[in-house]
Structures are given as C-alpha cells and as structure tokens.
C-alpha cells in the first residue's frame, strides 16, 4: 500500500514511512493512494470476531507488507488488552432506535486510546527497525494529550512535547497529562487556543532548523495511523447491528474531523453506512462548510465540550481532496489561499461529494445540556458533553424510520464532572483505573503563545 499527500508534491511512502513521518513534507496529509475494498461477503465473515482480531483484519490492507499478519495480530492484542471492557468498544442501546458506541474504556477514558495505544506500539516497532528516534510534537484540546502520553511514556526512542491551551481543558484532562512523570514527557501550557497550538505543530514540521537536528513525529490525527485504527469501530458497531445487510447511521461529535473521516474511510472500503452526522458545538465551521460551502474561521468560543473547541479542522483537507477529484496541485492551491485569507469556499464537486454521505448539525450549550438530561432521565445513561452534542444530532436528524443511529460516545463523563453535574445533577465518579489523579503532583511549564517561544523550548530540551 502506498500513501500520497493531499498536496501532491511530497514523496509517496509506505505505511511505516507515513507512521513515522506524521505530516507530509509539502504540508499536506497522507492518504492511501486508493481505498482497499472488502466485498459484502468478506465483511459478513468478520461478524463475531473479537475486537483485536477484527482490528487486524480491517487494518491489514493499509499496513501492506510493513507488518506480517501475525505481527499485526500480536500488536492489536497487546493494544486492546489494556481496555477495561472485553468488547473494547461496546454498544449500549438507548431506545428503539438510538445507540451509544462507548469508546472510553481505554486507559485515559476517551476514544483517542483506541488509536494511540496501537500507535505507541507501531512507533516502537518501526523505530527499532530503523534504529532512529522520534521527537513528537503534539497539540491537544484535552484528550489526545493524555492518550498520547500514556501510550509513549517511558519509551526509549520517543520523546514527546505536548502543547495544551492554558485554562481551556478540564482539570481531569490536564492532570491526566501533567501528573505522568517520565523523563521523555514534556507538558507545555500555551497562552492561546488549540488552533494556535495545532498551527505551531504544523509549522515545526516545516522548520529546517529543527528538522535538520530532530526527526519530528505526530500523534495528532494528521498521522494516518491514528485514523486507520479508528476505522475499525465503525465495522464493529455495524456488524453488531446487522451489517452489512442493515445500514446504520453514525453521529460523530466533531472537532478536527478525524473520527468522522474514519467513518468515511469505512464506507469507501465497502461498509454500508446510511449517513455520517457531523455534530459540532458552537464552533461550527464544519457545519457551515458542509451546509453552505463556507469554510471561514472566526474566534473560538470556549464551551463545556472543550475538546471540540476547534476552528481549523485538519482532516477536512483529507475529505476535500478525496471527494473533490484527488487533485494534489489544486488542493495545495486551495489550502494556500485558505491559510492566507483564513476562509474559503468549497468547490461544487467538494460540496456534492461530501453531501453524498455527510449531514451536519450544530448544538449550542442548551442543546447539549438537554441531550445530557434526556440521556439521564429517559435512558438512565450519563453522557459527557461531547457525546451529548452527538446525541443531539442523532435525535434530530432526518433519517428513514428504521435506521439505527449510533452516537460515538467519545469520552467518559467523569472527565467533565462539572458540566455533567450542572446539566443532570449527577456528579460522575472517576473509574478506579485512573488511580489517585488528584493526589499526584503536576509538572508542566507555561509559555507565551508564540511559535518562537515554543520552538526554542523544544530545541533546548529535546534529547
Ligand atoms: C471527547 C472528544 N469528542 C470529540 C472530539 C472530536 O473528534 P475529532 O477531532 O476527531 O473530530 C474530540 C477531540 O478530538 C474529543 O476529545
Ligand atoms: N480534541 C482533540 C484535539 C486534537 O485532535 P486530534 O484528533 O487531531 O489529535 C484533543 O482532545 O486533543
């Protein structure tokens, strides 16, 4: 399997290459040169497989000959062996039509663990082969940071610098990052938003002063391997609900467009999916883009779903490339114009291509609180604010009457106890597996929100 950049001019790489590269050298994102396909018979034959086996089966075409099938199975068994639920991503029924896909049974209580537990192992595997090291620079609005740190803490060949926006993540999220004491983990709180942090990460990949000395790697969903692992749970859920004969819709709380793009990938591989609902909070650039073709940034409004307080959605570029004709030169031009103007119009081909599978919806803070209350009062389920935004879209989407709708439950409610308590009166307790989070000492440094301050710190402290 070969991977190409959305901006057309970076070298094409194999799976090990894209996993270690993170971002393409032309600033684009890597995607498979073509989508692997499963027949309906092949998909039906996956029914009943344990999650780790299913993961190896779905991911093998993307991995190609970079890992043998046996080795891939060993890695998925190890990655998903750390989850607190035997099904890894269990489905819970809410009513006759609505389902929750619980993605928060990993070590750090969010869907990011599903991909990052595997990505840590892939880094180890590929770095041991080439004898190199990797300096990871990541940006987080709360969940990627802790999941990535958990996955790489203590690894010999990897060092991680994780940027989070100061004061804009929950206390639980911050502590899950800053209380991990390992010599290869560096936490940085910056003055600014997640978008500022994400822009710095992308800039560092293009900064020769840094890349001449350090191989920079990515744990954000700009890294293809993150998305690949997230494709698996769409298969898992659809198969449990009668797929491939029955087509579910998925409602996905969306920020950086990684999770819902993984649903698009599952559909391209042949999994029958009725619709993908892109659920945004009031930071609704994706809703405006998908409903009106207007992809223009504004200022970020802090909400009770902080992990989705994002304007510039990295993976939207992957979708625009894929549905807009896969023209790297045109995509590079469109993104150059966007980076300058902070706004762009989608082309007709991009709008029509996206409309074939995607519908978008926006939830404000009241919609979100109402969805939390509905889940609590009508279904006795406590959901987190991000999941509630997905549930709002799931309950209001116009779909054929018998379509099962699966909302991706992207975080454990205990990561956001204040917002959950405000909406429902229930204060969710942290699962015991996260241990004495509030008793542990924190370590992080604060930096101004300038690229130079962050770059100089990384250069000075990278091993
Ligand atoms: C809890 C939670 N829900 C939803 C999202 C949005 O997912 P994505 O960025 O893949 O669109 C995030 C952050 O990525 C998150 O942490
Ligand atoms: N919501 C994320 C933001 C980063 O997104 P990613 O999926 O690209 O890593 C977070 O919680 O950090």
Coordinates of C-alpha atoms and ligand atoms in Angstrom, one line a residue:
X1 CA 0.0 0.0 0.0
X2 CA 1.4 3.4 -1.0
X3 CA 0.3 6.7 0.5
X4 CA 0.2 10.1 -1.3
X5 CA 0.0 13.6 0.1
X6 CA -3.2 15.7 -0.3
X7 CA -1.0 18.5 -1.7
X8 CA 0.6 16.3 -4.3
X9 CA 4.3 17.1 -4.1
X10 CA 5.7 15.0 -1.1
X11 CA 7.2 11.6 -1.9
X12 CA 4.8 8.7 -1.7
X13 CA 5.6 6.4 1.3
X14 CA 4.7 3.0 2.7
X15 CA 2.8 2.5 5.9
X16 CA 5.9 2.6 8.2
X17 CA 7.0 5.7 6.4
X18 CA 3.8 7.6 6.9
X19 CA 3.5 6.4 10.6
X20 CA 6.9 8.0 11.4
X21 CA 6.5 11.0 9.1
X22 CA 3.2 12.2 10.6
X23 CA 2.7 15.2 8.3
X24 CA 3.8 15.2 4.6
X25 CA 6.8 17.3 3.7
X26 CA 4.6 19.6 1.4
X27 CA 2.4 20.4 4.4
X28 CA -0.3 18.0 3.2
X29 CA -1.8 14.9 4.9
X30 CA -1.1 11.4 3.8
X31 CA -3.9 9.2 2.4
X32 CA -3.9 5.8 0.8
X33 CA -3.3 6.0 -3.0
X34 CA -6.5 4.0 -3.4
X35 CA -9.1 2.7 -0.9
X36 CA -8.8 -1.0 -0.2
X37 CA -12.2 -2.8 -0.8
X38 CA -13.9 -5.6 1.1
X39 CA -16.8 -7.4 -0.5
X40 CA -20.1 -7.8 1.4
X41 CA -19.3 -11.5 1.9
X42 CA -15.9 -10.6 3.4
X43 CA -17.5 -8.1 5.7
X44 CA -20.2 -10.6 6.8
X45 CA -17.4 -13.1 7.6
X46 CA -16.0 -10.7 10.1
X47 CA -19.1 -11.0 12.3
X48 CA -18.3 -12.3 15.8
X49 CA -14.6 -11.7 15.7
X50 CA -13.0 -10.5 18.9
X51 CA -12.1 -6.8 18.6
X52 CA -8.4 -7.3 18.3
X53 CA -8.9 -9.8 15.5
X54 CA -11.3 -7.6 13.7
X55 CA -8.9 -4.7 14.0
X56 CA -6.1 -6.7 12.4
X57 CA -8.4 -7.9 9.6
X58 CA -9.6 -4.3 8.8
X59 CA -6.2 -2.7 9.1
X60 CA -4.1 -5.3 7.2
X61 CA -4.7 -3.8 3.7
X62 CA -3.4 -0.4 5.0
X63 CA -0.4 -1.9 6.6
X64 CA 0.6 -3.8 3.5
X65 CA 3.9 -5.7 3.9
X66 CA 5.2 -3.4 6.6
X67 CA 3.9 -6.0 9.2
X68 CA 3.1 -9.6 8.8
X69 CA -0.5 -10.6 9.6
X70 CA 0.8 -12.5 12.7
X71 CA 2.8 -9.5 13.9
X72 CA -0.2 -7.1 13.4
X73 CA -2.4 -9.5 15.4
X74 CA 0.2 -9.5 18.2
X75 CA 0.2 -5.7 18.3
X76 CA -3.6 -5.4 18.2
X77 CA -3.9 -8.0 21.0
X78 CA -1.5 -6.0 23.1
X79 CA -3.0 -2.6 22.4
X80 CA -6.6 -3.7 23.1
X81 CA -5.6 -5.9 26.0
X82 CA -5.3 -2.8 28.1
X83 CA -9.0 -1.8 27.7
X84 CA -11.4 -2.2 30.7
X85 CA -14.2 -3.8 28.7
X86 CA -13.9 -7.2 27.0
X87 CA -15.7 -5.9 23.9
X88 CA -13.2 -2.9 23.8
X89 CA -15.9 -0.6 22.2
X90 CA -19.3 -1.9 23.5
X91 CA -22.6 -0.8 22.1
X92 CA -25.4 0.3 24.5
X93 CA -29.0 0.7 23.5
X94 CA -30.7 3.9 24.5
X95 CA -34.2 3.4 22.9
X96 CA -35.6 1.5 20.0
X97 CA -33.5 3.5 17.5
X98 CA -30.6 5.2 19.3
X99 CA -27.4 3.5 20.3
X100 CA -24.2 4.6 22.0
X101 CA -20.8 3.3 20.9
X102 CA -18.7 3.5 24.1
X103 CA -15.2 4.5 23.1
X104 CA -13.9 5.4 26.5
X105 CA -12.8 2.1 28.1
X106 CA -9.1 2.7 27.4
X107 CA -6.6 3.9 30.0
X108 CA -7.3 7.6 29.6
X109 CA -11.1 7.4 29.2
X110 CA -11.5 8.8 25.7
X111 CA -11.7 7.5 22.1
X112 CA -8.2 8.6 21.5
X113 CA -6.9 5.5 23.3
X114 CA -8.3 3.2 20.6
X115 CA -5.7 4.6 18.1
X116 CA -3.0 5.8 20.4
X117 CA -2.5 2.5 22.3
X118 CA -1.7 1.0 18.9
X119 CA 0.3 3.9 17.6
X120 CA 2.7 3.8 20.6
X121 CA 3.5 0.1 19.7
X122 CA 3.9 1.0 16.0
X123 CA 6.4 3.7 16.8
X124 CA 8.4 1.2 18.9
X125 CA 8.3 -1.4 16.2
X126 CA 9.3 0.8 13.3
X127 CA 11.9 2.8 15.2
X128 CA 13.6 -0.5 16.5
X129 CA 13.8 -1.5 12.8
X130 CA 15.5 1.7 11.6
X131 CA 17.5 2.4 14.7
X132 CA 16.2 6.0 14.9
X133 CA 14.5 8.2 17.5
X134 CA 11.4 10.4 17.2
X135 CA 10.7 13.8 18.8
X136 CA 6.9 14.0 18.9
X137 CA 5.3 17.4 19.0
X138 CA 1.6 17.3 19.6
X139 CA -1.3 19.7 20.3
X140 CA -4.3 18.9 22.4
X141 CA -7.6 20.3 23.4
X142 CA -7.6 17.8 26.2
X143 CA -7.9 14.2 25.2
X144 CA -5.2 13.5 22.6
X145 CA -2.5 14.7 25.1
X146 CA -3.2 12.3 27.8
X147 CA -3.8 9.3 25.5
X148 CA -0.6 10.0 23.6
X149 CA 1.4 10.5 26.8
X150 CA 0.1 7.2 28.2
X151 CA 1.0 5.4 25.0
X152 CA 4.6 6.6 24.8
X153 CA 5.7 7.4 28.4
X154 CA 8.9 5.6 29.1
X155 CA 9.7 4.5 25.5
X156 CA 13.4 4.7 24.9
X157 CA 13.3 6.0 21.3
X158 CA 10.5 8.5 21.7
X159 CA 10.3 11.9 23.4
X160 CA 7.0 13.9 23.5
X161 CA 6.3 17.6 23.8
X162 CA 2.6 18.2 24.2
X163 CA 1.0 21.6 23.9
X164 CA -2.3 22.4 25.5
X165 CA -4.2 25.7 25.7
X166 CA -3.8 27.1 29.2
X167 CA -7.0 27.1 31.2
X168 CA -9.1 25.6 28.4
X169 CA -9.0 21.9 29.3
X170 CA -10.8 20.3 32.2
X171 CA -8.9 19.6 35.5
X172 CA -9.1 15.9 34.9
X173 CA -7.8 16.2 31.4
X174 CA -4.9 18.4 32.5
X175 CA -4.0 16.2 35.4
X176 CA -4.0 13.1 33.2
X177 CA -1.2 14.7 31.2
X178 CA 0.7 16.6 33.8
X179 CA 0.9 14.0 36.5
X180 CA 2.7 11.5 34.3
X181 CA 6.3 11.6 35.5
X182 CA 8.5 10.1 32.8
X183 CA 11.8 11.6 31.5
X184 CA 10.6 11.6 27.9
X185 CA 7.3 13.5 28.6
X186 CA 7.2 17.3 28.4
X187 CA 3.9 19.2 29.0
X188 CA 3.6 22.8 27.8
X189 CA 0.6 25.1 28.5
X190 CA 0.5 27.9 26.0
X191 CA -1.4 31.2 26.0
X192 CA -3.8 30.7 23.2
X193 CA -6.3 28.2 21.7
X194 CA -6.0 24.7 20.4
X195 CA -5.9 26.1 16.9
X196 CA -2.8 28.2 17.8
X197 CA -1.1 25.0 19.2
X198 CA -2.0 23.0 16.2
X199 CA -0.6 25.7 13.8
X200 CA 2.6 25.6 15.8
X201 CA 2.9 21.8 15.4
X202 CA 2.4 22.1 11.7
X203 CA 5.0 24.9 11.4
X204 CA 7.6 22.9 13.3
X205 CA 7.4 20.1 10.7
X206 CA 8.5 22.7 8.1
X207 CA 11.2 24.4 10.2
X208 CA 14.5 23.2 8.8
X209 CA 16.4 24.5 11.8
X210 CA 14.5 21.9 13.9
X211 CA 14.1 19.1 11.4
X212 CA 17.8 19.1 10.5
X213 CA 18.5 18.0 14.1
X214 CA 15.5 16.1 15.1
X215 CA 13.1 13.7 13.4
X216 CA 9.7 15.2 14.3
X217 CA 6.7 12.9 14.6
X218 CA 3.0 13.3 15.1
X219 CA 0.4 11.8 17.4
X220 CA -2.4 14.0 16.3
X221 CA -4.8 12.8 13.7
X222 CA -2.7 14.3 11.0
X223 CA -0.9 11.0 11.4
X224 CA -2.6 8.5 9.1
X225 CA -2.2 5.6 11.6
X226 CA -4.5 7.4 14.0
X227 CA -7.4 7.3 11.6
X228 CA -6.7 3.8 10.4
X229 CA -7.2 2.4 13.9
X230 CA -10.5 4.4 14.3
X231 CA -12.0 2.9 11.1
X232 CA -12.3 -0.4 13.0
X233 CA -15.0 0.5 15.4
X234 CA -17.4 1.5 12.6
X235 CA -17.1 -2.1 11.3
X236 CA -17.5 -3.4 14.9
X237 CA -20.7 -1.4 15.5
X238 CA -22.3 -2.0 12.1
X239 CA -21.7 -5.8 12.3
X240 CA -23.3 -5.9 15.7
X241 CA -26.4 -4.1 14.4
X242 CA -27.0 -6.5 11.5
X243 CA -24.5 -5.1 9.0
X244 CA -23.6 -5.4 6.2
X245 CA -27.2 -6.1 5.4
X246 CA -28.5 -3.4 7.7
X247 CA -27.1 0.2 7.3
X248 CA -26.7 2.2 10.4
X249 CA -26.1 6.0 10.6
X250 CA -23.4 7.3 12.8
X251 CA -23.5 10.6 14.7
X252 CA -20.0 11.8 15.5
X253 CA -19.1 14.7 17.9
X254 CA -16.6 16.5 15.6
X255 CA -13.7 18.9 16.0
X256 CA -10.6 18.0 14.0
X257 CA -12.7 15.8 11.6
X258 CA -10.5 12.7 12.3
X259 CA -13.1 10.5 13.9
X260 CA -15.8 11.1 11.3
X261 CA -13.3 10.9 8.4
X262 CA -12.6 7.3 9.7
X263 CA -16.3 6.6 9.1
X264 CA -15.9 7.9 5.5
X265 CA -12.9 5.5 5.1
X266 CA -15.0 2.6 6.4
X267 CA -17.7 3.5 3.8
X268 CA -15.1 3.7 1.0
X269 CA -13.9 0.2 2.0
X270 CA -17.4 -1.2 1.3
X271 CA -19.1 -1.0 4.7
X272 CA -22.7 0.0 4.1
X273 CA -23.4 3.2 6.1
X274 CA -26.6 5.2 5.8
X275 CA -25.2 8.6 6.8
X276 CA -22.5 10.2 8.8
X277 CA -23.8 13.1 11.0
X278 CA -21.1 15.7 11.7
X279 CA -22.1 17.1 15.1
X280 CA -20.4 20.4 16.1
X281 CA -20.7 22.7 19.1
X282 CA -21.0 26.5 18.6
X283 CA -17.5 26.4 17.0
X284 CA -19.3 25.4 13.9
X285 CA -17.0 26.0 10.9
X286 CA -17.7 22.4 9.7
X287 CA -21.4 22.8 9.9
X288 CA -21.2 26.0 7.8
X289 CA -18.8 24.3 5.4
X290 CA -21.0 21.2 4.9
X291 CA -24.4 23.0 4.8
X292 CA -23.4 26.2 2.9
X293 CA -19.9 25.7 1.5
X294 CA -18.5 28.4 3.8
X295 CA -15.2 27.3 5.5
X296 CA -14.3 30.5 7.2
X297 CA -12.7 30.9 10.6
X298 CA -13.9 33.2 13.4
X299 CA -12.9 33.3 17.0
X300 CA -13.1 30.2 19.1
X301 CA -15.7 30.3 21.8
X302 CA -14.9 28.2 24.9
X303 CA -17.6 25.7 25.7
X304 CA -18.5 22.9 28.1
X305 CA -17.2 20.5 25.3
X306 CA -13.6 21.9 25.2
X307 CA -12.1 19.1 23.2
X308 CA -14.3 20.3 20.2
X309 CA -13.4 24.0 20.6
X310 CA -11.6 23.9 17.2
X311 CA -11.8 26.1 14.1
X312 CA -9.3 24.7 11.7
X313 CA -10.1 21.0 11.2
X314 CA -7.0 19.3 9.9
X315 CA -8.7 16.3 8.4
X316 CA -11.3 18.2 6.5
X317 CA -8.5 18.6 3.9
X318 CA -8.4 14.8 3.5
X319 CA -12.1 14.8 2.7
X320 CA -11.9 17.8 0.3
X321 CA -9.1 16.0 -1.5
X322 CA -10.9 12.7 -1.7
X323 CA -14.3 13.9 -2.8
X324 CA -13.0 16.8 -4.9
X325 CA -11.2 14.8 -7.5
X326 CA -7.9 13.9 -5.7
X327 CA -6.0 16.7 -7.4
X328 CA -3.0 17.5 -5.2
X329 CA -2.0 20.6 -7.1
X330 CA -5.5 22.1 -6.8
X331 CA -5.7 21.2 -3.1
X332 CA -2.3 22.8 -2.4
X333 CA -3.5 26.0 -4.1
X334 CA -6.9 25.9 -2.2
X335 CA -5.1 25.4 1.1
X336 CA -2.5 28.2 0.4
X337 CA -5.4 30.6 -0.3
X338 CA -7.2 29.4 2.9
X339 CA -4.1 29.9 5.0
X340 CA -3.8 33.4 3.8
X341 CA -7.4 34.5 4.0
X342 CA -8.5 32.2 6.9
X343 CA -11.6 31.5 4.7
X344 CA -12.5 29.5 1.6
X345 CA -15.5 28.3 -0.4
X346 CA -15.8 24.6 -1.2
X347 CA -16.0 23.8 -4.9
X348 CA -19.2 22.3 -6.3
X349 CA -17.5 18.9 -6.6
X350 CA -16.4 19.1 -3.0
X351 CA -19.9 20.1 -1.8
X352 CA -21.7 17.4 -3.8
X353 CA -19.1 14.7 -3.0
X354 CA -19.5 15.4 0.8
X355 CA -23.3 15.6 0.6
X356 CA -23.5 12.0 -0.6
X357 CA -22.6 10.7 2.9
X358 CA -22.4 13.6 5.3
X359 CA -25.0 15.7 7.1
X360 CA -24.0 18.3 9.6
X361 CA -25.7 19.8 12.7
X362 CA -24.7 22.3 15.3
X363 CA -25.6 22.2 19.0
X364 CA -25.4 25.1 21.4
X365 CA -24.8 24.8 25.1
X366 CA -28.6 24.5 25.8
X367 CA -29.0 21.7 23.2
X368 CA -26.1 19.9 24.8
X369 CA -27.4 20.2 28.3
X370 CA -30.9 19.0 27.1
X371 CA -29.3 16.0 25.4
X372 CA -27.4 15.1 28.7
X373 CA -30.7 15.4 30.6
X374 CA -32.6 13.3 28.1
X375 CA -30.0 10.5 28.3
X376 CA -30.0 10.7 32.1
X377 CA -33.8 10.9 32.7
X378 CA -35.2 8.8 29.8
X379 CA -32.4 6.3 29.3
X380 CA -30.5 6.3 32.7
X381 CA -27.3 6.9 30.9
X382 CA -24.9 9.6 32.0
X383 CA -23.1 11.0 28.9
X384 CA -20.3 13.5 28.6
X385 CA -20.8 17.0 26.9
X386 CA -19.1 15.9 23.7
X387 CA -21.2 12.8 23.4
X388 CA -24.3 14.9 24.2
X389 CA -23.6 17.0 21.1
X390 CA -23.6 13.8 19.0
X391 CA -26.8 12.7 20.7
X392 CA -28.5 16.0 19.9
X393 CA -27.7 15.5 16.2
X394 CA -28.7 11.8 16.3
X395 CA -32.1 12.7 17.8
X396 CA -32.8 15.5 15.3
X397 CA -31.5 14.0 12.1
X398 CA -34.0 13.2 9.3
X399 CA -33.4 9.5 8.6
X400 CA -35.6 6.6 7.4
X401 CA -37.6 5.4 10.3
X402 CA -35.9 2.1 10.9
X403 CA -32.3 3.3 10.6
X404 CA -30.4 2.6 13.7
X405 CA -28.4 5.6 14.8
X406 CA -25.1 5.1 16.6
X407 CA -23.7 8.1 18.5
X408 CA -20.0 7.8 19.2
X409 CA -19.5 8.2 23.0
X410 CA -16.1 9.8 22.7
X411 CA -15.3 10.5 26.4
X412 CA -16.1 9.2 29.8
X413 CA -18.5 11.6 31.7
X414 CA -16.1 11.7 34.6
X415 CA -13.6 13.7 32.5
X416 CA -16.1 16.6 32.7
X417 CA -17.8 16.3 36.1
X418 CA -18.7 20.0 36.5
X419 CA -20.6 20.2 33.2
X420 CA -22.3 16.9 33.7
X421 CA -23.4 17.9 37.2
X422 CA -24.7 21.2 36.0
X423 CA -26.9 19.6 33.4
X424 CA -28.1 16.5 35.2
X425 CA -27.5 16.9 38.9
X426 CA -25.3 13.8 38.9
X427 CA -21.5 14.1 39.5
X428 CA -19.9 11.1 37.8
X429 CA -17.0 9.4 39.7
X430 CA -13.7 8.7 38.1
X431 CA -13.2 5.0 37.4
X432 CA -10.7 3.4 39.8
X433 CA -8.3 2.6 36.9
X434 CA -7.2 6.2 36.7
X435 CA -5.9 6.0 40.3
X436 CA -5.1 8.9 42.6
X437 CA -5.2 11.6 39.9
X438 CA -5.9 14.4 42.3
X439 CA -3.3 13.4 44.8
X440 CA -0.4 13.3 42.3
X441 CA 1.9 16.2 41.7
X442 CA 1.7 18.1 38.4
X443 CA 4.6 19.2 36.2
X444 CA 4.3 21.5 33.2
X445 CA 5.7 24.7 32.0
X446 CA 3.8 27.8 30.7
X447 CA 4.9 29.6 27.6
X448 CA 3.6 32.6 25.7
X449 CA 1.6 31.7 22.6
X450 CA 4.3 32.4 20.1
X451 CA 5.9 29.9 17.8
X452 CA 9.4 31.1 18.6
X453 CA 8.9 30.5 22.4
X454 CA 7.7 27.0 21.8
X455 CA 10.2 26.1 19.2
X456 CA 13.1 27.4 21.3
X457 CA 11.9 25.4 24.3
X458 CA 11.7 22.2 22.3
X459 CA 15.1 22.7 20.7
X460 CA 16.6 23.4 24.1
X461 CA 15.1 20.4 25.9
X462 CA 14.9 17.7 23.2
X463 CA 17.4 15.0 24.0
Ligands
LIG1 C1 -14.1 13.8 23.7 C2 -14.0 14.3 22.2 N1 -15.0 14.2 21.4 C3 -14.9 14.6 20.1 C4 -13.7 15.1 19.6 C5 -13.6 15.5 18.2 O1 -13.0 14.5 17.4 P1 -12.3 14.8 16.1 O2 -11.3 15.8 16.4 O3 -11.7 13.5 15.6 O4 -13.3 15.4 15.2 C6 -12.6 15.2 20.5 C7 -11.3 15.7 20.0 O5 -10.7 15.3 19.0 C8 -12.7 14.7 21.8 O6 -11.7 14.7 22.6
LIG2 N1 -9.9 17.0 20.5 C1 -8.5 16.7 20.4 C2 -7.9 17.8 19.5 C3 -6.8 17.1 18.8 O1 -7.3 16.3 17.8 P1 -6.6 15.1 17.1 O2 -7.6 14.1 17.0 O3 -6.1 15.6 15.8 O4 -5.4 14.6 17.9 C4 -7.9 16.6 21.8 O5 -8.7 16.3 22.7 O6 -6.8 16.8 22.0

